[in-house]
Each structure stands twice: as C-alpha cells, then as structure tokens.
Coordinates of C-alpha atoms in Angstrom, one line a residue:
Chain J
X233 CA 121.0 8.2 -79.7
X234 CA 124.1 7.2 -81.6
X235 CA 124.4 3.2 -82.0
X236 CA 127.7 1.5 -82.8
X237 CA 128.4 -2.1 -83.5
X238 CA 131.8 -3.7 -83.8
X239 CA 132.6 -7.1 -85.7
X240 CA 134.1 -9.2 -84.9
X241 CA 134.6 -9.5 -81.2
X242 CA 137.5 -12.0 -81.3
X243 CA 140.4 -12.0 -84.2
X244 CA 143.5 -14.2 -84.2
X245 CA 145.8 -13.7 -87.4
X246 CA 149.4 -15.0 -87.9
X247 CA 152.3 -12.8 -87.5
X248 CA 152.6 -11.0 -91.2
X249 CA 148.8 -11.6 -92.2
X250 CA 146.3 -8.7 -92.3
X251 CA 143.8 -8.2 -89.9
X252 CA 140.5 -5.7 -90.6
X253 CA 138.2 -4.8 -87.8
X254 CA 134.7 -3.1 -88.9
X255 CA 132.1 -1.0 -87.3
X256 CA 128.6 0.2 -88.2
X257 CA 127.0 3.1 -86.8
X258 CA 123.4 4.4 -87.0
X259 CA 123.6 8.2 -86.5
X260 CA 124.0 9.5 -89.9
X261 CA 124.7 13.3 -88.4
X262 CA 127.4 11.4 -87.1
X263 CA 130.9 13.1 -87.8
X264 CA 134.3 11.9 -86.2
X265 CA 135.1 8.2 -85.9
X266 CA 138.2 7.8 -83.9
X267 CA 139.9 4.0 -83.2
X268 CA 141.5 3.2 -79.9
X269 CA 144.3 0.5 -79.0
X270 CA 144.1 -0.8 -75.5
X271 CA 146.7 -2.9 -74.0
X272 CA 145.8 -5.1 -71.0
X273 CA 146.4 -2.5 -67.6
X274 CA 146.7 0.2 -70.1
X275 CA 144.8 3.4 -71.1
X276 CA 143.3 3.5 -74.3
X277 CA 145.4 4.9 -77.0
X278 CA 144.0 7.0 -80.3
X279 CA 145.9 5.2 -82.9
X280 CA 143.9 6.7 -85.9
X281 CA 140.7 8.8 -86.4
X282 CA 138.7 9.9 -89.9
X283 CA 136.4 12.8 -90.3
X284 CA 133.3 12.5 -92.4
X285 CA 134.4 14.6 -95.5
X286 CA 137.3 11.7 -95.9
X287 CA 136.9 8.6 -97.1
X288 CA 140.1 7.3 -96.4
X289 CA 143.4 7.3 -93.9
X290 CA 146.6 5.8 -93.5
X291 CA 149.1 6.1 -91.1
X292 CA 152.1 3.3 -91.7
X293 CA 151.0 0.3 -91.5
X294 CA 147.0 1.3 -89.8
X295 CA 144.2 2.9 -92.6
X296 CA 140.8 3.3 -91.6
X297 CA 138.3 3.6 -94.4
X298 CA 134.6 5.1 -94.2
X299 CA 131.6 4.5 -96.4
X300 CA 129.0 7.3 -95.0
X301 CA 126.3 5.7 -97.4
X302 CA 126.4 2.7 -95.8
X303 CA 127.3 4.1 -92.3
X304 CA 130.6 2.0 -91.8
X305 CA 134.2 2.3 -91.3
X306 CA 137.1 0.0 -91.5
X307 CA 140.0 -0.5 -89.5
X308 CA 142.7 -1.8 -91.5
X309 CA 146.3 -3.5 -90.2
X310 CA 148.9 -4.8 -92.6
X311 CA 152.0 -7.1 -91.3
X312 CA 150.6 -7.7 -88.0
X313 CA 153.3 -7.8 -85.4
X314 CA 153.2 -9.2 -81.6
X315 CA 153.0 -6.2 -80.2
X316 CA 149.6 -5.2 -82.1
X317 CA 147.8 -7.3 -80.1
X318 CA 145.7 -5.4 -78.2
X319 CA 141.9 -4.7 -77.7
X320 CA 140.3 -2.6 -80.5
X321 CA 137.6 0.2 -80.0
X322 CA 136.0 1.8 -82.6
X323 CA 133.9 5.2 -81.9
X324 CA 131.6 7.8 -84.1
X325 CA 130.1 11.0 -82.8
X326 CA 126.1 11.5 -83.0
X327 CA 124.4 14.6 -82.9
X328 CA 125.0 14.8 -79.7
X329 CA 128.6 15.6 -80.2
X330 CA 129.6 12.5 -77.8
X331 CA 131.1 9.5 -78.5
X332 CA 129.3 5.9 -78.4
X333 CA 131.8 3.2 -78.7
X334 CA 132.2 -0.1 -80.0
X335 CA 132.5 -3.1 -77.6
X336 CA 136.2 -4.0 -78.8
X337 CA 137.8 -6.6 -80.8
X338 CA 140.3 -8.7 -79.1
X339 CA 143.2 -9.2 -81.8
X340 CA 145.6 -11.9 -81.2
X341 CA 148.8 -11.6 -83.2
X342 CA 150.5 -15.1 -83.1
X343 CA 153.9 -16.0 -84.2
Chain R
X10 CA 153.4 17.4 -72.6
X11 CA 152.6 15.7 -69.7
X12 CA 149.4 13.3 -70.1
X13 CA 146.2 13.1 -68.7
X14 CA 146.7 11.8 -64.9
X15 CA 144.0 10.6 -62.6
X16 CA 144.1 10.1 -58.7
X17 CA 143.4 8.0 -57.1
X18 CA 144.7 5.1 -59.4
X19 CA 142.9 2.6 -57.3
X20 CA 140.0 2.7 -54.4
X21 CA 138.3 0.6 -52.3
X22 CA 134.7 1.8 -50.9
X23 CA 132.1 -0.6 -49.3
X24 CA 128.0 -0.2 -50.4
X25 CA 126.4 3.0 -49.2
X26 CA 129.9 5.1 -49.2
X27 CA 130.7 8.4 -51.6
X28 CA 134.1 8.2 -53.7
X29 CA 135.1 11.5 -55.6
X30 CA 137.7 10.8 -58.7
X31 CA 140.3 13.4 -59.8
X32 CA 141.5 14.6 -63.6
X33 CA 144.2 16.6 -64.6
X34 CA 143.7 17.3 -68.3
X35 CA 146.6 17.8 -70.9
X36 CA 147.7 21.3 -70.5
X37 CA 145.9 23.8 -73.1
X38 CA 143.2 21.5 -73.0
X39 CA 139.7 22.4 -72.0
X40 CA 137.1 19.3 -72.9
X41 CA 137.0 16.9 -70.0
X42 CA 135.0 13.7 -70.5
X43 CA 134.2 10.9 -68.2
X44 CA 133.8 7.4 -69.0
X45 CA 132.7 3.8 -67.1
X46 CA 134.5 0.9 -68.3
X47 CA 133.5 -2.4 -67.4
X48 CA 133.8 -6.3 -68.9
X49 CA 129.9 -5.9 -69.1
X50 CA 129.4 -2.7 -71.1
X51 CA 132.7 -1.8 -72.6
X52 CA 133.2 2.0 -72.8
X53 CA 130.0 4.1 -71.5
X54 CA 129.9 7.7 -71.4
X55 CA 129.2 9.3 -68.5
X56 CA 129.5 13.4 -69.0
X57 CA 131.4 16.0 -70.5
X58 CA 132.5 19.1 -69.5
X59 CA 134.1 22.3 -71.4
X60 CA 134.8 25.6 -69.5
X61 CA 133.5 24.6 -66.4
X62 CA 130.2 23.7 -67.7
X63 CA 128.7 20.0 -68.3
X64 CA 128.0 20.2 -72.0
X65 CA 127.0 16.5 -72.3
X66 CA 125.8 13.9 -70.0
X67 CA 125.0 10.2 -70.8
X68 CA 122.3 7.6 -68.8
X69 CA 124.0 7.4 -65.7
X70 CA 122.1 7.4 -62.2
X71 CA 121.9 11.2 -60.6
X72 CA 124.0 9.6 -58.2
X73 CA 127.0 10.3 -60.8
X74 CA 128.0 14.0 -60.8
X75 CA 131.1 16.3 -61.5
X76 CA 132.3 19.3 -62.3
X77 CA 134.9 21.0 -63.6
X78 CA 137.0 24.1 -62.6
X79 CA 138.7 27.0 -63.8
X80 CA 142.0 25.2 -64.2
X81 CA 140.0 22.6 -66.7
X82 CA 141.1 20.1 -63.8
X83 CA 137.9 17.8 -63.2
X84 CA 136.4 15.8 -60.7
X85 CA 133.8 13.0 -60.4
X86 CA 131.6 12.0 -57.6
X87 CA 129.9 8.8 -56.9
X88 CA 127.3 8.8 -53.9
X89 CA 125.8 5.8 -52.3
X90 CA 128.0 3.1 -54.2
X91 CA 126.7 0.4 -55.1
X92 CA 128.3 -3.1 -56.5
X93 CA 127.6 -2.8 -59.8
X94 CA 129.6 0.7 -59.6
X95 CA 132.6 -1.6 -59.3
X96 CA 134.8 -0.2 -62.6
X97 CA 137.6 1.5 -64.2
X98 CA 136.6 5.2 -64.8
X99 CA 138.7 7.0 -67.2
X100 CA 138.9 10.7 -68.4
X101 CA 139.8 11.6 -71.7
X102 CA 141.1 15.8 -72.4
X103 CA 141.0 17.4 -75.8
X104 CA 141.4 20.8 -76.7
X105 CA 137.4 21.2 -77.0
X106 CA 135.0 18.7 -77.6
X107 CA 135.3 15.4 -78.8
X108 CA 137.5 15.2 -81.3
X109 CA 141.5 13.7 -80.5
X110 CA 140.7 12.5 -77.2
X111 CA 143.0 11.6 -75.2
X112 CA 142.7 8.9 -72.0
X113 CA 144.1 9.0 -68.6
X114 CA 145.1 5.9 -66.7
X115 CA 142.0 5.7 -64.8
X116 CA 140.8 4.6 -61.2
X117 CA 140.1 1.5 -60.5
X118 CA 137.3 1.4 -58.4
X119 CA 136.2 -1.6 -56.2
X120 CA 132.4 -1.4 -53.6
X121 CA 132.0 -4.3 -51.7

C-alpha cells in the first residue's frame, strides 16, 4: 500500500521567515495530495491540495509543489505569522483511492 | 453549509464495553471516511463509505465496523474496547471519494 513520509517532524522559524514542509510518497498511481492544518483541540483543516497533472499551487501566502518523478511534494509558507503555527499533515492517494497520511510537522512560528 | 458534526464529542467506556460513534456529513455529500488519530500513529484510516456501501477499509481489527445510511449520515462501532482503542476518531465528508475532504470535530474516546 501507499507509503508517505514527512520531513521534518519539528520546525521553528521566526515570524516573517519561510518555512517548507516536504513529503515523499511511494505509490506512483498515486493521484491527489491534499495538506491539512491542525490546531491544538481542533479538526484538521484542508488548507491546500494538488492533483497529479499540476505541478504547482498557490493560494496567498501557501504553494504546494509536486515532482511526480521523484514522488514528492512541497508545502511552502511565506511570511510566517503566529497564527500558522499549527501541526502539518501531508496526504497522497494510492491505488486504492484512500488516503495515507504523513505523521505531521509541528511548526512553531515565534515572534 | 453547516460542517461535518460528530456525537458524541467525548466518551468514556471501560475494557470489554461496545461504543458506537455518530457522523453527520456536509449536506450534498456522500463519501464518509473514518479515521484513528493517536500521538502513536498519527492519522490511520479506518474505512470509507459512499452510498451506503464500504468502498474502502484499512488494517483495523474486525472489531471496527460501520455503516452508512441512506441519509449519507454514518456510524462507527467499536466492540470489546480495548486500551489501546483510547483515541480521537474523526470523519471526514466529501462529495464522493477522497478528494476535498473535509473533518469533523471528532470523539474523543477514553477505555480504561
């Protein structure tokens, strides 16, 4: 079944920086790669998704990119602000039309 | 729209006991998945179901089970609890399969 790995686990960047989360997966069938925000007692949230036919997505200051050679995708977040700081969940879709997640990056926004 | 709700929100059950879990989908939608979050594992998928029919089911224990009925409305069931069934289980809605999910609060489930 569908494998997906999610680096790094842990991310603390300075109010303003940049922060890029980044997921492998190993089903290369694989077609819909979703990210999810979760904030601590909270639901997770789709904050941005990319289908395989795209290689790129932005929404404000959130892009996700995808590389289907090398089975990876990229979430992307510019000007970091306090309230980004969240968990992070990547997921991708295997042939089995479910989705496997990531284990979640814990971003820590600090002022 | 209303979101996706879930009932209970929280539940206490001791070893041994049955628990069912409730979700109300997003109107129009019609894809009801299941999901076991823990500290442990993260995000595990348990089953889906679309039209009142499981379409997908992940490596859970037969003691995990649900259905769905003809309101898209799903339920979970959980027989002889066990600890390590201690978890927030969330359902996600879409309008059919996997794609755009979207997550209900979840129940917070406790077995001593």
């Amino acid at each position: 079944g569908e494998n997906v790995e999610q680096h790094p686990s842990t991310l603390s960047v300075q109010e303003g920086d940049s922060a890029v989360i980044k997921c492998t997966y190993s089903d290369s069938a694989s077609n819909y790669f979703p990210w999810y925000k979760q904030e601590l007692g909270k639901r997770p949230q789709l904050i941005i998704d990319i289908r395989s036919n795209v290689g790129e997505k932005k929404d404000q200051r959130i892009a996700v990119t995808l590389n289907k050679t090398a089975k990876h995708f990229s979430l992307h977040i510019t000007e970091t602000q306090p309230e980004d700081s969240a968990v992070y969940f990547c997921a991708a879709t295997g042939t089995a039309s479910k989705l496997t997640f990531g284990t979640g990056t814990r971003l820590q926004v600090t002022l | 729209k209303a979101g996706v709700t879930q009932t209970p929100r929280y539940l206490i059950k001791t070893r041994g006991q049955q628990v069912t879990l409730s979700c109300s989908p997003i109107s129009g939608h019609r894809s009801v998945s299941w999901y076991q979050q823990t500290p442990g594992q993260g995000l595990q998928f348990l089953f889906e179901y679309f039209s009142e029919t499981q379409r997908n089911k992940g490596n859970f224990p037969g003691r995990f089970s649900g259905r769905q009925f003809s309101n898209s409305r799903s339920e979970m069931n959980v027989s002889t609890l066990e600890l390590g069934d201690s978890a927030l289980y969330l359902c996600a809605s879409s309008f059919q399969g996997v794609n755009e999910q979207y997550f209900g609060p979840g129940t917070r489930l406790t077995v001593t």
